[in-house]
Coordinates of C-alpha atoms and ligand atoms in Angstrom, one line a residue:
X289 CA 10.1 -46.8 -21.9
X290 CA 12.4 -49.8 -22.7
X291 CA 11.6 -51.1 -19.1
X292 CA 7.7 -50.7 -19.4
X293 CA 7.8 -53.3 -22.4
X294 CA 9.8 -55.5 -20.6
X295 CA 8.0 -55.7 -17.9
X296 CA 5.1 -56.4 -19.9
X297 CA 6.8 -59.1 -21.9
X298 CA 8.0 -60.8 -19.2
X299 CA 4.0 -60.4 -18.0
X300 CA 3.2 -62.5 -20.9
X301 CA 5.7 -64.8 -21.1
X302 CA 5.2 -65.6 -17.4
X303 CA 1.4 -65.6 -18.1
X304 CA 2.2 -67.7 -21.2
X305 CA 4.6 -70.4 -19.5
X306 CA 2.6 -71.0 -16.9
X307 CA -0.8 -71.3 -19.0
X308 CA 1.3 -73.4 -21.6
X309 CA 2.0 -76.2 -18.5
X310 CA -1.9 -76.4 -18.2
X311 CA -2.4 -77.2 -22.3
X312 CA -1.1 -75.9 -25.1
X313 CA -3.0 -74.3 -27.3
X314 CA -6.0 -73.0 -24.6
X315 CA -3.7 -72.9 -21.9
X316 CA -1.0 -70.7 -23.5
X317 CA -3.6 -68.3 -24.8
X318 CA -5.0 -67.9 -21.3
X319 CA -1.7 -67.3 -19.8
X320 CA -0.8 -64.8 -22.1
X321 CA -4.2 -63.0 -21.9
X322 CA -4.1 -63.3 -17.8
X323 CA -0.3 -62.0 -18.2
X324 CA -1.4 -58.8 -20.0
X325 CA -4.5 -58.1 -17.5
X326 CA -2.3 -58.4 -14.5
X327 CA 0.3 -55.7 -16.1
X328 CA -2.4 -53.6 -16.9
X329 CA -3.6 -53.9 -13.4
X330 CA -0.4 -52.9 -11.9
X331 CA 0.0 -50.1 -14.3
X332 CA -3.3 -48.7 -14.1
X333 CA -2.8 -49.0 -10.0
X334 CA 0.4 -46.9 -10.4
X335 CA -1.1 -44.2 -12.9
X336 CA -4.5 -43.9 -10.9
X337 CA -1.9 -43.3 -8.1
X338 CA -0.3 -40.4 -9.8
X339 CA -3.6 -39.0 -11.2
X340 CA -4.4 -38.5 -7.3
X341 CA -1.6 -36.9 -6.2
X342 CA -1.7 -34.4 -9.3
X343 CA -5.2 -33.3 -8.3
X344 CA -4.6 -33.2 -4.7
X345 CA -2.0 -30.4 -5.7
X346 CA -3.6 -29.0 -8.6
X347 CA -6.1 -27.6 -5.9
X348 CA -3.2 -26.8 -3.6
X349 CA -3.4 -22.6 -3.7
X350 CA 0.0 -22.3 -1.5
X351 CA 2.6 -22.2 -4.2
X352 CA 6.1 -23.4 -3.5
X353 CA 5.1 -26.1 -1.1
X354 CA 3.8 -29.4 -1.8
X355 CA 0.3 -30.7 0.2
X356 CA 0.9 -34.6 0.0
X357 CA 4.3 -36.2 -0.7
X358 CA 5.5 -37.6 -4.3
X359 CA 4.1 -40.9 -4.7
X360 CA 6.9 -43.2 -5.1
X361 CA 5.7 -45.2 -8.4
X362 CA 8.0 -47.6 -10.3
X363 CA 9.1 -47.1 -13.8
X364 CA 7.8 -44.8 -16.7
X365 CA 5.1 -43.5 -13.7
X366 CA 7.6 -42.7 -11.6
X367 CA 10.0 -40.4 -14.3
X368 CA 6.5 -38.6 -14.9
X369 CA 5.9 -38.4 -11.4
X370 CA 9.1 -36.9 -10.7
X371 CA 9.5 -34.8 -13.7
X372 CA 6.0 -33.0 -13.1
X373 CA 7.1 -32.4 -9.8
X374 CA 9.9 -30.8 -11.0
X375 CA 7.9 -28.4 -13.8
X376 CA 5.5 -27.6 -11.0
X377 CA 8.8 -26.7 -8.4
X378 CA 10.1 -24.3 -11.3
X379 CA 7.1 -23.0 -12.2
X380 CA 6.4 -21.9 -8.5
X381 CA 9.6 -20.9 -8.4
X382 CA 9.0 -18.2 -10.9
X383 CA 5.7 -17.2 -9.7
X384 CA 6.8 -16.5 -6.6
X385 CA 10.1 -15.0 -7.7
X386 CA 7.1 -13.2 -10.0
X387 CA 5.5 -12.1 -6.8
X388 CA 7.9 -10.9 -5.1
X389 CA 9.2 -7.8 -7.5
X390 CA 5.7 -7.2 -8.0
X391 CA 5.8 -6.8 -4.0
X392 CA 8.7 -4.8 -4.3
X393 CA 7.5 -2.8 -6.9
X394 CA 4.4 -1.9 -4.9
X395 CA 6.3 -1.2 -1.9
X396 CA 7.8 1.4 -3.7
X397 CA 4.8 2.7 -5.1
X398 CA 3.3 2.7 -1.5
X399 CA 6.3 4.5 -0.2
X400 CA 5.7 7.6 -2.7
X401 CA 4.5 10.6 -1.8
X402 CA 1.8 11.3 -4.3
X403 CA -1.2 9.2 -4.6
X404 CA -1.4 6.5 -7.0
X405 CA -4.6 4.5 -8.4
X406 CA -4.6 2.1 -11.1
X407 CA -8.0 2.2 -13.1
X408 CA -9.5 -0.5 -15.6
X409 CA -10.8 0.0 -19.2
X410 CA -14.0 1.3 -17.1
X411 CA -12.8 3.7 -14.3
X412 CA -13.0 1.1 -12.1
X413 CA -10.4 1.0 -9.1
X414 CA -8.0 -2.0 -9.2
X415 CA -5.5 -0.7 -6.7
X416 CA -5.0 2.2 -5.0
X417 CA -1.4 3.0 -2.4
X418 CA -2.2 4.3 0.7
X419 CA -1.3 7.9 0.1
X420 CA -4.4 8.0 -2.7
X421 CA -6.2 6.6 0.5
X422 CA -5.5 9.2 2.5
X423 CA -6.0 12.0 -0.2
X424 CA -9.9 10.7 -1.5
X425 CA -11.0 8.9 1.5
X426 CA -10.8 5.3 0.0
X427 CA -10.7 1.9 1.8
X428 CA -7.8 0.1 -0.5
X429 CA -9.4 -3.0 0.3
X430 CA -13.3 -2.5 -0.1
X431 CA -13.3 0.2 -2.8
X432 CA -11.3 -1.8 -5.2
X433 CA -13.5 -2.5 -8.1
X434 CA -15.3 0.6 -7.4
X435 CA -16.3 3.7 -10.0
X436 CA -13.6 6.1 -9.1
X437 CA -16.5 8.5 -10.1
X438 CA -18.8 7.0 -7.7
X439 CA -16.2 7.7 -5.0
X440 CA -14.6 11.1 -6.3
X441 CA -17.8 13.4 -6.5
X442 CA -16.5 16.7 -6.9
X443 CA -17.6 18.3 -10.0
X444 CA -14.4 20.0 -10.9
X445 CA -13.2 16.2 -11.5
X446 CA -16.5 15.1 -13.0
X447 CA -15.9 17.6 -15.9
X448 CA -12.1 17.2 -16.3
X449 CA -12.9 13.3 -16.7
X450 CA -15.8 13.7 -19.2
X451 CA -13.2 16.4 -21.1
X452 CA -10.9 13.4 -22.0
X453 CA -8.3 16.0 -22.3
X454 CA -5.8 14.8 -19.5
X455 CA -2.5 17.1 -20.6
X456 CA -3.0 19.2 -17.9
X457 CA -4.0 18.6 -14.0
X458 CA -7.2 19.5 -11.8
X459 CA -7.3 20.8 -8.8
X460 CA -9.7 19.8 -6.3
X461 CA -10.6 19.9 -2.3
X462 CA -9.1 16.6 -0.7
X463 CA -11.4 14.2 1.3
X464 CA -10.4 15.5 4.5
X465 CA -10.4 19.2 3.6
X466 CA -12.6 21.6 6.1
X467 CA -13.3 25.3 6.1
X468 CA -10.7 25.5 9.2
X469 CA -7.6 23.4 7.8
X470 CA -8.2 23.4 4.1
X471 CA -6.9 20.8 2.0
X472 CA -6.2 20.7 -2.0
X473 CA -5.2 18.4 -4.2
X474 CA -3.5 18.3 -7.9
X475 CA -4.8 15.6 -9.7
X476 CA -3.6 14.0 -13.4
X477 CA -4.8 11.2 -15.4
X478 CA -2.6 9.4 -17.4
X479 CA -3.7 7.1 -19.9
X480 CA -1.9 3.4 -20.5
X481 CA -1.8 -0.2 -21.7
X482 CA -5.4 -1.3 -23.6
X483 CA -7.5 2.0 -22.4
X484 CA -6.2 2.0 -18.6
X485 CA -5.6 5.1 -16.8
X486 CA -3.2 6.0 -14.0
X487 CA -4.2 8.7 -11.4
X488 CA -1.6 10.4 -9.6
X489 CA -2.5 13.1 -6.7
X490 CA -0.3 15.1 -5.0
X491 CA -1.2 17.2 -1.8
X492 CA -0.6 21.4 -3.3
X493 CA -1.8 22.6 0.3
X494 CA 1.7 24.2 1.3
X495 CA 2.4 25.3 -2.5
X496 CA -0.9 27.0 -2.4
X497 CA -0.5 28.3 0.9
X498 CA 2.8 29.8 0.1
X499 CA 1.6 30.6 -2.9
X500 CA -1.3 33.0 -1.1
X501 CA 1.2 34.5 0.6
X502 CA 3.7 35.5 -1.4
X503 CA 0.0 37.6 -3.2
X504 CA -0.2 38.9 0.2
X505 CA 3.1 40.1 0.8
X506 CA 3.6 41.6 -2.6
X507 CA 0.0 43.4 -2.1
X508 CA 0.9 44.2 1.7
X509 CA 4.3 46.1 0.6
X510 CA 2.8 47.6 -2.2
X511 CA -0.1 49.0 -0.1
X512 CA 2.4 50.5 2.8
X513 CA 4.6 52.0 0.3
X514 CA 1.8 53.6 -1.5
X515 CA 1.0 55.3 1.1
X516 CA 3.5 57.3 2.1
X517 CA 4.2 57.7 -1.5
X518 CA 1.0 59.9 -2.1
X519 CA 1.7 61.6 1.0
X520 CA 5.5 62.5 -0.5
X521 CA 4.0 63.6 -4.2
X522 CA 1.5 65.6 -2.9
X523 CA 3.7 67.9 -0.8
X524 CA 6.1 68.0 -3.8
X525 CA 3.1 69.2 -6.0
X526 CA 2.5 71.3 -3.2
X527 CA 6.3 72.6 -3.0
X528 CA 6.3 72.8 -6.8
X529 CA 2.9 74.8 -7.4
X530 CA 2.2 76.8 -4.3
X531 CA 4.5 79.6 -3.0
X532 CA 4.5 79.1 0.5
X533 CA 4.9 80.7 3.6
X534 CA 8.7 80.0 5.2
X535 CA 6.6 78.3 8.4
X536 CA 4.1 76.3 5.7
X537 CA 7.4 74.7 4.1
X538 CA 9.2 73.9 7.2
X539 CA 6.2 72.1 8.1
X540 CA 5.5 70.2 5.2
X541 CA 9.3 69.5 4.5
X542 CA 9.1 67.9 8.2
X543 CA 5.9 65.7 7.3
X544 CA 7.6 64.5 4.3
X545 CA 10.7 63.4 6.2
X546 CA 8.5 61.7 8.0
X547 CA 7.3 59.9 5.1
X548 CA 10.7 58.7 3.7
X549 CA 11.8 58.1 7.4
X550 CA 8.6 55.3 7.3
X551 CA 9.2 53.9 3.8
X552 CA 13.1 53.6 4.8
X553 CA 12.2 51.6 8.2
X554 CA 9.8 49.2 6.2
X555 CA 12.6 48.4 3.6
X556 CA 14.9 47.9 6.2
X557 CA 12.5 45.7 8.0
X558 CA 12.1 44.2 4.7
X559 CA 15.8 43.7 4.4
X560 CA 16.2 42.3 7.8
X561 CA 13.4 39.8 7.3
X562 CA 15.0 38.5 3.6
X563 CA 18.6 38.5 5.6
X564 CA 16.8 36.4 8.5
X565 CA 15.5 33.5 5.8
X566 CA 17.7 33.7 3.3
X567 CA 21.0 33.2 5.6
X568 CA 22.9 30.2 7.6
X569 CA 21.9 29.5 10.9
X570 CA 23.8 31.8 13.5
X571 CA 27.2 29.7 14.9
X572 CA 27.0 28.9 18.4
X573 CA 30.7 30.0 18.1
X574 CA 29.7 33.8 18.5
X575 CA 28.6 35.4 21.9
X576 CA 27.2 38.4 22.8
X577 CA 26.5 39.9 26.3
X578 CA 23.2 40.4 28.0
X579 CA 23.8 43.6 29.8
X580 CA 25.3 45.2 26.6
X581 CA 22.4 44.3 24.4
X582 CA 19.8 45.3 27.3
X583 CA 21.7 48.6 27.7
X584 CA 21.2 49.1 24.2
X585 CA 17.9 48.5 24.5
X586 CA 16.7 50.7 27.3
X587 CA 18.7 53.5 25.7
X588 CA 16.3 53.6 22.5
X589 CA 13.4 52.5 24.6
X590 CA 13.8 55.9 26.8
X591 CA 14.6 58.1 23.6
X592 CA 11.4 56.5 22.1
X593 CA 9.0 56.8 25.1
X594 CA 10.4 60.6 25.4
X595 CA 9.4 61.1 22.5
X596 CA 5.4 59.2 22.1
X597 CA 4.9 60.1 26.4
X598 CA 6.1 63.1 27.0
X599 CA 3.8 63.0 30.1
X600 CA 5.9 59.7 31.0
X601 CA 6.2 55.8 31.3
X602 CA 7.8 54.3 34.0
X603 CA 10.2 52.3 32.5
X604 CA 12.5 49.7 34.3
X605 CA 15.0 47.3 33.5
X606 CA 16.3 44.5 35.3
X607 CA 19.5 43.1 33.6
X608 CA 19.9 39.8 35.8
X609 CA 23.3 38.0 35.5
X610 CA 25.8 38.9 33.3
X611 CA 25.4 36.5 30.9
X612 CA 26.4 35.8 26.9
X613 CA 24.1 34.6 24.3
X614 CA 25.4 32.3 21.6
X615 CA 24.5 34.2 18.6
X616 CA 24.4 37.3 16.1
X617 CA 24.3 40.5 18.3
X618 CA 22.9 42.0 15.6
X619 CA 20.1 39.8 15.3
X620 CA 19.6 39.3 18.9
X621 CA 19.2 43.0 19.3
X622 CA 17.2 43.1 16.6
X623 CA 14.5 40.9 18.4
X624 CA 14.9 42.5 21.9
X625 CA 14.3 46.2 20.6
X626 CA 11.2 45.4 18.6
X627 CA 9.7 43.7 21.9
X628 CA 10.7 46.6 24.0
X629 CA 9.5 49.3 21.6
X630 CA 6.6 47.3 20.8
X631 CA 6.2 47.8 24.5
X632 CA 6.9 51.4 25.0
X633 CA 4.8 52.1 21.5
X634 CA 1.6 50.2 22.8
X635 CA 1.4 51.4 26.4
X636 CA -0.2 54.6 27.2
X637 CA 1.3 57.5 29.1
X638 CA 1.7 57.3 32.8
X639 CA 1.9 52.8 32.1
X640 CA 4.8 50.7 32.6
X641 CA 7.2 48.6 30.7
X642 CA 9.4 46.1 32.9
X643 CA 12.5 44.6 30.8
X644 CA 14.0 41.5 32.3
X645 CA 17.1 39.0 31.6
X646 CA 17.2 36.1 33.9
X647 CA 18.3 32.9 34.3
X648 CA 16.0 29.9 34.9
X649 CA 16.7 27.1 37.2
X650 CA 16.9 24.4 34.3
X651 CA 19.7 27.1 32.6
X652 CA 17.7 28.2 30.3
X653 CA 18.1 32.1 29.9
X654 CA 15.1 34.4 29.4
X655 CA 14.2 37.7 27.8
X656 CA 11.0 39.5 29.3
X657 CA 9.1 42.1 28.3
X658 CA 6.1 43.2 30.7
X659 CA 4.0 45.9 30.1
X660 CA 0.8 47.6 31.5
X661 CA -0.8 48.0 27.6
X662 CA -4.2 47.5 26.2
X663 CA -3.6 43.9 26.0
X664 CA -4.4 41.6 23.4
X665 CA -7.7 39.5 22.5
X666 CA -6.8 35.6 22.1
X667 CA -8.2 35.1 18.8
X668 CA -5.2 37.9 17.5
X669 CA -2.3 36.1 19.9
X670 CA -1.8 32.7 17.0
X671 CA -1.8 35.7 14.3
X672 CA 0.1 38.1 15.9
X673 CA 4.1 37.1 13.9
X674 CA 2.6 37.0 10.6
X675 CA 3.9 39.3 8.8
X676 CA 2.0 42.7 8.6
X677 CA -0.6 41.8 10.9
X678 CA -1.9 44.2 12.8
X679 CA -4.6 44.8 15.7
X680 CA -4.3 48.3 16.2
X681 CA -3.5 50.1 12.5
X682 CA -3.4 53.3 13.4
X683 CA -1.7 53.3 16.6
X684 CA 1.1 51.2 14.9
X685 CA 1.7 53.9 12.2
X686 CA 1.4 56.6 14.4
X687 CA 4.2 55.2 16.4
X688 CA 6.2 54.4 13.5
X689 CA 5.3 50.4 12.8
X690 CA 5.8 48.2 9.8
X691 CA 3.9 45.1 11.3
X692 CA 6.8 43.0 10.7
X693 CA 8.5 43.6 13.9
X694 CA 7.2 40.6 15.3
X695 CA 7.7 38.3 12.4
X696 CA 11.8 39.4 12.9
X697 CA 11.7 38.7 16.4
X698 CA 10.1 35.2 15.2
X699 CA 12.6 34.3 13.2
X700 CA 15.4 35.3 15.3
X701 CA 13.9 33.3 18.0
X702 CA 13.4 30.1 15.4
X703 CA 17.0 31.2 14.0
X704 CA 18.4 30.7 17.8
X705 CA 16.9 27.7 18.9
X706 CA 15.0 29.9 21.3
X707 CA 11.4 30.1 22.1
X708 CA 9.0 32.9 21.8
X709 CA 5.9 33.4 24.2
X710 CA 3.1 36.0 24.0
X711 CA 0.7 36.2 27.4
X712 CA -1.8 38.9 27.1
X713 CA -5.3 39.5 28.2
X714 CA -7.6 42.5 27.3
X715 CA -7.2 45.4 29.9
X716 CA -4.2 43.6 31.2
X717 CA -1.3 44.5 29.5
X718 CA 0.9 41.9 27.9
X719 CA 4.7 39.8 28.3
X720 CA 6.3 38.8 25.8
X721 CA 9.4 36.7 26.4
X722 CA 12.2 34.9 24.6
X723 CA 13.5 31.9 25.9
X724 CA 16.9 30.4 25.1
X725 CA 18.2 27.0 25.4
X726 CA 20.6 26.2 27.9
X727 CA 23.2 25.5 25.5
X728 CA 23.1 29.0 24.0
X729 CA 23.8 30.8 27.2
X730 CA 26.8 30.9 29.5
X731 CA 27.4 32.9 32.7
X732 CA 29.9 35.3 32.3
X733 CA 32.8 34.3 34.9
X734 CA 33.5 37.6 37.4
X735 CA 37.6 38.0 36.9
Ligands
ADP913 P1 3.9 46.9 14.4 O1 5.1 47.4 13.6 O2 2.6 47.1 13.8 O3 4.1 47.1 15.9 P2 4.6 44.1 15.1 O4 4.8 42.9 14.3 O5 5.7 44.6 16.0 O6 4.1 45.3 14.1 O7 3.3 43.8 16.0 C1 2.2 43.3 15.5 C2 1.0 43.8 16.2 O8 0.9 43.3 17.5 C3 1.0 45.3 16.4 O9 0.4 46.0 15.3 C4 0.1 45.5 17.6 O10 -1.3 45.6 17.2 C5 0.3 44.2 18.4 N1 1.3 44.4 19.5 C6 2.6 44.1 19.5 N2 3.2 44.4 20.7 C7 2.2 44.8 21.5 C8 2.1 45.1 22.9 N3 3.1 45.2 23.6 N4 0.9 45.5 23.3 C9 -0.2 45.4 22.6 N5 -0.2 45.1 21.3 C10 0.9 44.8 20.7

C-alpha cells in the first residue's frame, strides 16, 4: 500500500517539477494535475487488467485448473492478483476434494445390493444407483427429476405412499417380473433431512421362493404321512372293535406293516435328504469301488424286480473297469440304488433295465441306467429332482416311492462334483446317468 502512494507521489512531484520549469504558479499546478492523471492511467490499465482475467475464470466451469494465465501486474494489483488466485486454488481444492468423497460415497452406494433412490420434498427422483435401475426399470440419467409415482405404478405402492405410514415395507412385482420367472421386490421409505425420503428395494425373489417351498415341503410330508396314518388307525379300530377271523388279522396285520414300512422309508428319505444339505462336502480322501457298489446294486435290484415282476425283467449289469470313486459309499450308493430301482419300479414286466459303469475317453467315469419304461414327457424332465414330484402317483406308491429319490440322487451328484443327466421320451423308455469328474475317479491298479 506504502508503494502505491509512492508511486503516486513521485507521479506528482515528477508532474509538478517538470510543470514548475514551465511557470510557477500555472505550470506547477498543471504538472501536478498531469502527474495524477498519468498514475491513474497506469493504475486503472493494471486493475482493468485484473478485472479481465477474474472474469475470464469466473466463467471457467473446470475447477482446479486455470483458463488464461495470472496477469503479472505491478504493486498492490499484483498482491490482489496473486492472492485471489490463491483463494480461488484453495477453494478448488476443496471442492474437488469435496467431490471426490461424494464420488466415493456413491460408489459405494452403487456397489450395494439393494436399490437406493434419493427423493425431493415432492417425490421427485434426484438420484437413483444402478441396482434401483434394475429393480423399477428407471433410466438414472433421464428419470431424474421424475414423480417416482409417475414411474412406480403399481397400486400396492400407490396406497403404501398415500398411507404415510413407512415403519414397515411393501412388497411389490419388480419391473422385469413375468408370469414365467417372477420377480418381487421389498420396498421401504425412509423419511430424512427437510421432508426428503430415501427408498431402499431389495430383490425377496429367492426368500420368497424358498419361503414357498419350505409351505410345500411341510404340506408335502404332512400329506404322505397322513396317509398311511389313516390306513394304520383304521385297522387298529378295526383290531380293537371287531373280533376277527385268524386269516382277516393276518391280513390286515400284513397291510399295516406295510404302512409303517412306507412312513419309515419316507423318514428315512427325509433323514438322508437333511444329512445330504446339512453336512460337509464329501473328502476326495475316501474311495469306494465301482464293482462293490454296482454289486450291491443289482442285488436289491433283482430282490426288488422278483418281487413287483414275478413274470420277469431282464435285468443286466455291466460293471466296466474296476474303478474307485472319491467319495461317501454310503451316499454314492445311495444315488445308484434309487436310479436302478427307479428303473426296475417304472418298467413293466417282460422290459429291461441295463446298469452300466464305464469310463469315458476324457476320464471321466459314468453311471448308466437304461431302461425300456413308459418314458417321460419333456415338460416333467426340468421337474423331475424336486422334491416329491411325481408323474405317475400311484405307480410310485404302489412300488413303495417317496418322490424324493431323485432329489437324493441330485444332491449326491451336486455333493460329488458330478453330473446328473435324464434322456427320456414317451414310449421310449428312459437313461439316467451320473457323470463324475475325472478327478474323482481312479482305475484300480490289477496287483
Ligand atoms: P418316486 O419315489 O416317486 O419314484 P423319485 O424322485 O425317485 O420318486 O422319482 C420322481 C418321479 O420320476 C417318479 O414318481 C416317476 O414318476 C418318475 N421316474 C423316475 N424314474 C423313472 C423311470 N425310470 N421311468 C419313468 N419314470 C420315472
Amino acid at each position: 500500500m506504502i508503494n502505491r502512494w509512492l508511486v503516486f507521489i513521485t507521479c506528482m512531484l515528477v508532474g509538478g517539477g517538470l510543470g514548475s520549469l514551465v511557470g510557477l504558479r500555472t505550470g506547477l499546478a498543471l504538472g501536478l494535475a498531469l502527474g495524477s492523471f498519468i498514475w491513474l492511467v497506469f493504475d486503472s490499465f493494471w486493475l482493468a487488467h485484473l478485472l479481465r482475467w477474474l472474469r475470464v475464470e469466473q466463467s471457467n466451469e473446470t475447477p482446479g485448473v486455470m483458463i488464461s494465465p495470472m496477469p503479472k501486474l505491478p504493486g498492490v494489483w499484483g498482491e490482489v492478483a496473486d492472492r485471489t488466485r490463491r483463494l480461488l486454488k484453495n477453494r478448488d481444492h476443496q471442492w474437488l476434494e469435496g467431490q471426490a468423497r461424494l464420488d466415493e460415497f456413491l460408489a459405494a452406494i452403487q456397489a450395494s445390493p439393494s436399490g437406493v433412490v434419493l427423493l425431493d420434498a415432492q417425490g421427485r427422483i434426484e438420484w437413483c444407483n444402478q441396482t434401483a435401475s434394475e429393480h423399477f426399470g428407471f433410466d438414472a440419467q433421464r428419470d431424474v427429476m421424475q414423480h417416482i409415482a409417475n414411474l412406480v405404478r403399481d397400486p400396492a405402492f400407490k396406497s403404501y405412499v398415500a398411507l404415510n405410514d413407512f415403519s414397515g415395507d411393501v412388497s411389490i412385482p419388480g419391473s422385469a417380473s413375468t408370469p414365467a420367472r417372477p420377480v418381487k421386490l421389498s420396498v421401504h421409505l425412509h423419511s430424512y433431512g427437510k421432508n426428503r425420503k430415501l427408498l431402499l428395494s431389495r430383490d425377496i425373489t429367492a426368500v420368497e421362493l424358498a419361503e414357498a417351498m419350505r409351505r410345500d415341503f411341510v404340506a408335502n410330508v404332512s400329506h404322505e404321512i397322513r396317509t398311511p396314518l389313516t390306513v394304520l388307525s383304521g385297522f387298529i379300530e378295526t383290531l380293537q372293535t371287531l373280533t376277527l377271523k385268524d386269516a382277516d388279522r393276518v391280513r390286515y396285520l400284513a397291510l399295516m406293516a406295510q404302512q409303517s414300512q412306507r412312513m419309515q422309508t419316507l423318514v428315512n428319505d427325509l433323514l438322508t435328504l437333511s444329512r445330504l444339505e446339512g453336512s460337509p462336502f464329501p473328502h476326495i480322501s475316501d474311495w469306494a469301488t465301482t464293482s462293490a457298489l454296482l454289486a450291491q446294486c443289482e442285488q436289491e435290484a433283482r430282490a426288488l424286480s422278483a418281487l413287483l415282476a414275478p413274470h420277469g425283467q431282464k435285468i443286466e449289469f455291466e460293471s466296466g473297469p474296476a474303478c474307485e470313486i472319491a467319495g461317501v459309499q454310503a451316499e454314492l450308493y445311495s444315488a445308484m440304488s434309487n436310479l436302478v430301482n427307479n428303473a426296475v419300479r417304472y418298467t413293466p414286466e417282460g422290459g429291461s433295465v441295463h446298469v452300466s459303469w464305464s469310463l469315458l475317453a476324457d476320464g471321466h467315469g459314468q453311471f448308466k441306467v437304461r431302461d425300456s419304461g413308459p418314458g417321460i414327457a419333456p415338460e416333467h424332465l426340468p421337474r423331475l429332482t424336486e422334491r416329491f414330484y411325481r408323474i405317475d402317483r400311484s405307480r410310485s406308491r404302489e412300488t413303495g416311492g417317496t418322490g424324493l429319490g431323485l432329489a437324493i440322487v441330485k444332491h449326491v451328484a451336486q455333493r460329488h462334483g458330478a453330473e446328473l443327466l435324464i434322456e427320456s421320451q414317451p414310449g421310449q423308455g428312459s437313461c439316467f446317468s451320473i457323470t463324475f469328474p475325472a478327478a474323482r475317479v481312479r482305475l484300480i491298479q490289477a496287483a
